[in-house]
Short mmCIF file of C-alpha atoms in Angstrom, two decimals:
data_model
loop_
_atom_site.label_atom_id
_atom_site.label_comp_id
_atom_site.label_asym_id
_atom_site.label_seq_id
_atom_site.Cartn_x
_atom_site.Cartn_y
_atom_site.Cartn_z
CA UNK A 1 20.92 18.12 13.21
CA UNK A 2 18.69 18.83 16.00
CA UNK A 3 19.63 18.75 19.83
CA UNK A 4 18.11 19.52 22.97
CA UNK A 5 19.46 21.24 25.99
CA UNK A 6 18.16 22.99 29.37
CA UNK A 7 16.90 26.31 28.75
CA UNK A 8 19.75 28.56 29.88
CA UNK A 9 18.71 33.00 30.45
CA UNK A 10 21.18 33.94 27.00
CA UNK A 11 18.61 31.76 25.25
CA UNK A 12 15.90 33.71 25.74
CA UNK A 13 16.00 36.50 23.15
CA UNK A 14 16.67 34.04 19.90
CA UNK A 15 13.03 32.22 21.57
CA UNK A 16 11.08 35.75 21.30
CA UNK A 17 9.43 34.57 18.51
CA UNK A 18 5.53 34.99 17.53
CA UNK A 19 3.68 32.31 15.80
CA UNK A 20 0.69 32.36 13.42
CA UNK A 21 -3.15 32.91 15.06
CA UNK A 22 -3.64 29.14 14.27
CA UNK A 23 -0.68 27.91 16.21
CA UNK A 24 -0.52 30.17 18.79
CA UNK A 25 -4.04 28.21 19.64
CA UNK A 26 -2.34 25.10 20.12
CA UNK A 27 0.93 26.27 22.21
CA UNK A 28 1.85 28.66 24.85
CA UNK A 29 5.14 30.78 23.76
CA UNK A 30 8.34 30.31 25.43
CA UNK A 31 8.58 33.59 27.49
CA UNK A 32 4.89 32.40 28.47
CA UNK A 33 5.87 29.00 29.87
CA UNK A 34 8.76 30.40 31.33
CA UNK A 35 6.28 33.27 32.87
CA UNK A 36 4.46 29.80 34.08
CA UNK A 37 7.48 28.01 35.40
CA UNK A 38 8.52 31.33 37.34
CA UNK A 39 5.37 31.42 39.33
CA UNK A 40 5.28 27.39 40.30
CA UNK A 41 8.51 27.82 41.41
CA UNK A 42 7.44 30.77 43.61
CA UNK A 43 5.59 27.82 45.32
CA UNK A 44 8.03 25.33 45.47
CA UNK A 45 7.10 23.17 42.66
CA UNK A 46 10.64 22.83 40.84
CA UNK A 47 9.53 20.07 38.45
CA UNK A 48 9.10 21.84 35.29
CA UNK A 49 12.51 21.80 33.29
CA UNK A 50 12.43 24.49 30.18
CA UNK A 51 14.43 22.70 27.31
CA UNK A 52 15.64 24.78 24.39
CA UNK A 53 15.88 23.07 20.90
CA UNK A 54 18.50 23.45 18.53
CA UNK A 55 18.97 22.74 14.55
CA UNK A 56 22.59 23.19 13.73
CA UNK A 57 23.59 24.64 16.86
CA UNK A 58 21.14 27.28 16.25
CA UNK A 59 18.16 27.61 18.64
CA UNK A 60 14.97 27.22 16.65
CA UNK A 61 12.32 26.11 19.52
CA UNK A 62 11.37 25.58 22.89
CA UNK A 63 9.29 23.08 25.08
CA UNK A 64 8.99 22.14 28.83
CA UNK A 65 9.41 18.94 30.31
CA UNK A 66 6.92 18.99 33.19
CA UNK A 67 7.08 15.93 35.60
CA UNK A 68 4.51 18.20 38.47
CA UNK A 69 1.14 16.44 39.00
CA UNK A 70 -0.77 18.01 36.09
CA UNK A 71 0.67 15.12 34.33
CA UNK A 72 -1.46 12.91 36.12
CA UNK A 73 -4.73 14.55 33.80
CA UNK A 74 -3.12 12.19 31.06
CA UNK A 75 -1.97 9.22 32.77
CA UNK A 76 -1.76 7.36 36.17
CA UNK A 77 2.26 6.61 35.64
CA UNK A 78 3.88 8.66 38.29
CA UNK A 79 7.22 7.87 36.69
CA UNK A 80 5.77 10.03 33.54
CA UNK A 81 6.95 13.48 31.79
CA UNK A 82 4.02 15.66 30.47
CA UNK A 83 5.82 17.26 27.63
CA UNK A 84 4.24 20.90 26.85
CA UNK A 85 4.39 24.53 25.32
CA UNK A 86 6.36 22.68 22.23
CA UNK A 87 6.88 25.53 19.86
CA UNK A 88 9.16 26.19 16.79
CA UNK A 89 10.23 29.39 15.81
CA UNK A 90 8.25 30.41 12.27
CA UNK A 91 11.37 31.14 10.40
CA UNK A 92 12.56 27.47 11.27
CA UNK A 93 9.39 25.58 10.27
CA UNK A 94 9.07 23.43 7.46
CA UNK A 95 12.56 21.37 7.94
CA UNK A 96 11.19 18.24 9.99
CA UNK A 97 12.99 20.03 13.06
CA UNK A 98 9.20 19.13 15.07
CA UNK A 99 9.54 16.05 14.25
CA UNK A 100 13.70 15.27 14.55
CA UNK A 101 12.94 16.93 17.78
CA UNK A 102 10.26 14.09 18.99
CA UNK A 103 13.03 11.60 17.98
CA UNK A 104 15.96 13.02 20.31
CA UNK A 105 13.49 13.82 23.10
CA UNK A 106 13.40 10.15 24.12
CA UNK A 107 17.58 9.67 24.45
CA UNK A 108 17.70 13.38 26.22
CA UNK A 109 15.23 12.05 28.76
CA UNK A 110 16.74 8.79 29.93
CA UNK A 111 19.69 10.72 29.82
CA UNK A 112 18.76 13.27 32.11
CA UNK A 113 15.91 11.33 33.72
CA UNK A 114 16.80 8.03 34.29
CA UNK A 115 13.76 7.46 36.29
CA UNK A 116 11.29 8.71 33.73
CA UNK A 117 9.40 5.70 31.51
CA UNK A 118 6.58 7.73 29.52
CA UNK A 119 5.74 10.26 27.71
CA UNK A 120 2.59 12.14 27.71
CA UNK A 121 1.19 14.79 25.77
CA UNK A 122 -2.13 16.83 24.27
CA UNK A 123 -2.50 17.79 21.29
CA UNK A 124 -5.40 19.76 20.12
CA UNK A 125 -8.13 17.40 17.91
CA UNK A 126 -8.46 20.29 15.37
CA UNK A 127 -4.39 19.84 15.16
CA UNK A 128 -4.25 17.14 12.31
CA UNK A 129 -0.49 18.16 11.69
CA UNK A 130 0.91 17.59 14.38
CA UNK A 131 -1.40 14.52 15.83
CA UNK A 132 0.46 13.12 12.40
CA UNK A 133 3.83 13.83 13.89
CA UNK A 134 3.15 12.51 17.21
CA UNK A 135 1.66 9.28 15.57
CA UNK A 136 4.72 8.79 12.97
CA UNK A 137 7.32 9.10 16.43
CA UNK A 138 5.47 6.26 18.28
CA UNK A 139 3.28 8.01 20.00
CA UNK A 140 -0.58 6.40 20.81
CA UNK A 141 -3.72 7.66 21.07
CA UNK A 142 -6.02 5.12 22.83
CA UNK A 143 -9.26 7.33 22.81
CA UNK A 144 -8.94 9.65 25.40
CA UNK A 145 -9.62 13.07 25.50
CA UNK A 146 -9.17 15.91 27.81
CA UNK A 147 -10.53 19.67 27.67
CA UNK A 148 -8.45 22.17 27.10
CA UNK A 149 -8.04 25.86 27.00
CA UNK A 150 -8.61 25.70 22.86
CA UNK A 151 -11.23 23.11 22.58
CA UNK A 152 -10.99 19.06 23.17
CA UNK A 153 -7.12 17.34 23.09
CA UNK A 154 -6.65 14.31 22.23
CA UNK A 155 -4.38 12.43 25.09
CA UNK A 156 -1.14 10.98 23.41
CA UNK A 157 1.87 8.80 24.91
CA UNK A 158 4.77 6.69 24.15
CA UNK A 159 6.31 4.41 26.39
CA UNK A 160 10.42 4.37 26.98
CA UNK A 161 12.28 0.93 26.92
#
């Protein structure tokens, strides 16, 4: 079963993972998002939320809900969460957790962010696994494309009822 809570300081040492050269292309590492989080806040933007993900009650990955104005790279919805840094710790992979985890994201959200109505993402073009993931979970692509800091990303989103 996977489930999602806010990042809490205890988590942090079962999230020191590593991941492989090819996926540490694609996603910043937990103790480097919350490296990232640490400085907005230092400048008073307090809209990044670190969320820790869990597969029986064990933490296996990480991502951040960011609802600060890089979202609006993706979309024009100010009522949007940019969700980023999504990682999964190595010795966890292969169980669907990834994908469980894009299922549950959509409850925790109105749950916690009633105001929220979208979902936006990026996901590398030269990621074909997990494009697939984001496409089987509802997610669209509708063409666009961003540049990132490994190469083109392909703009994704799914819209909450």
């Amino acid at each position: 079963m996977v489930e999602l809570k806010f990042f809490e300081p205890e988590d942090l040492s079962d999230l020191n993972y590593k991941l492989d050269e090819i996926q540490a292309q694609y996603s910043a590492l937990p103790k480097q998002a919350l490296e990232r989080i640490e400085a907005r806040n230092q400048n008073d933007d307090f809209f990044a939320y670190p969320i820790t993900i869990l597969y029986n009650e064990e933490i296996a990955g990480f991502c951040v809900l960011d609802f600060g104005n890089d979202k609006l790279e993706l979309t024009d919805n100010q009522d949007s969460v940019l969700l980023r840094s999504l990682s999964i710790n190595p010795e966890f992979q292969g169980k669907g957790i990834g994908k469980l985890m894009m299922i549950v994201l959509d409850d925790f959200i109105k749950e916690h962010f009633k105001d929220c109505n979208e979902i936006v993402l990026s996901v590398n073009e030269r990621n074909d696994f997990a494009f697939q993931i984001y496409l089987k979970t509802g997610y669209n692509y509708e063409g666009k494309k961003i540049d990132g800091r490994s190469g083109p990303q392909f703009v994704m989103s799914k819209t909450l009822d």
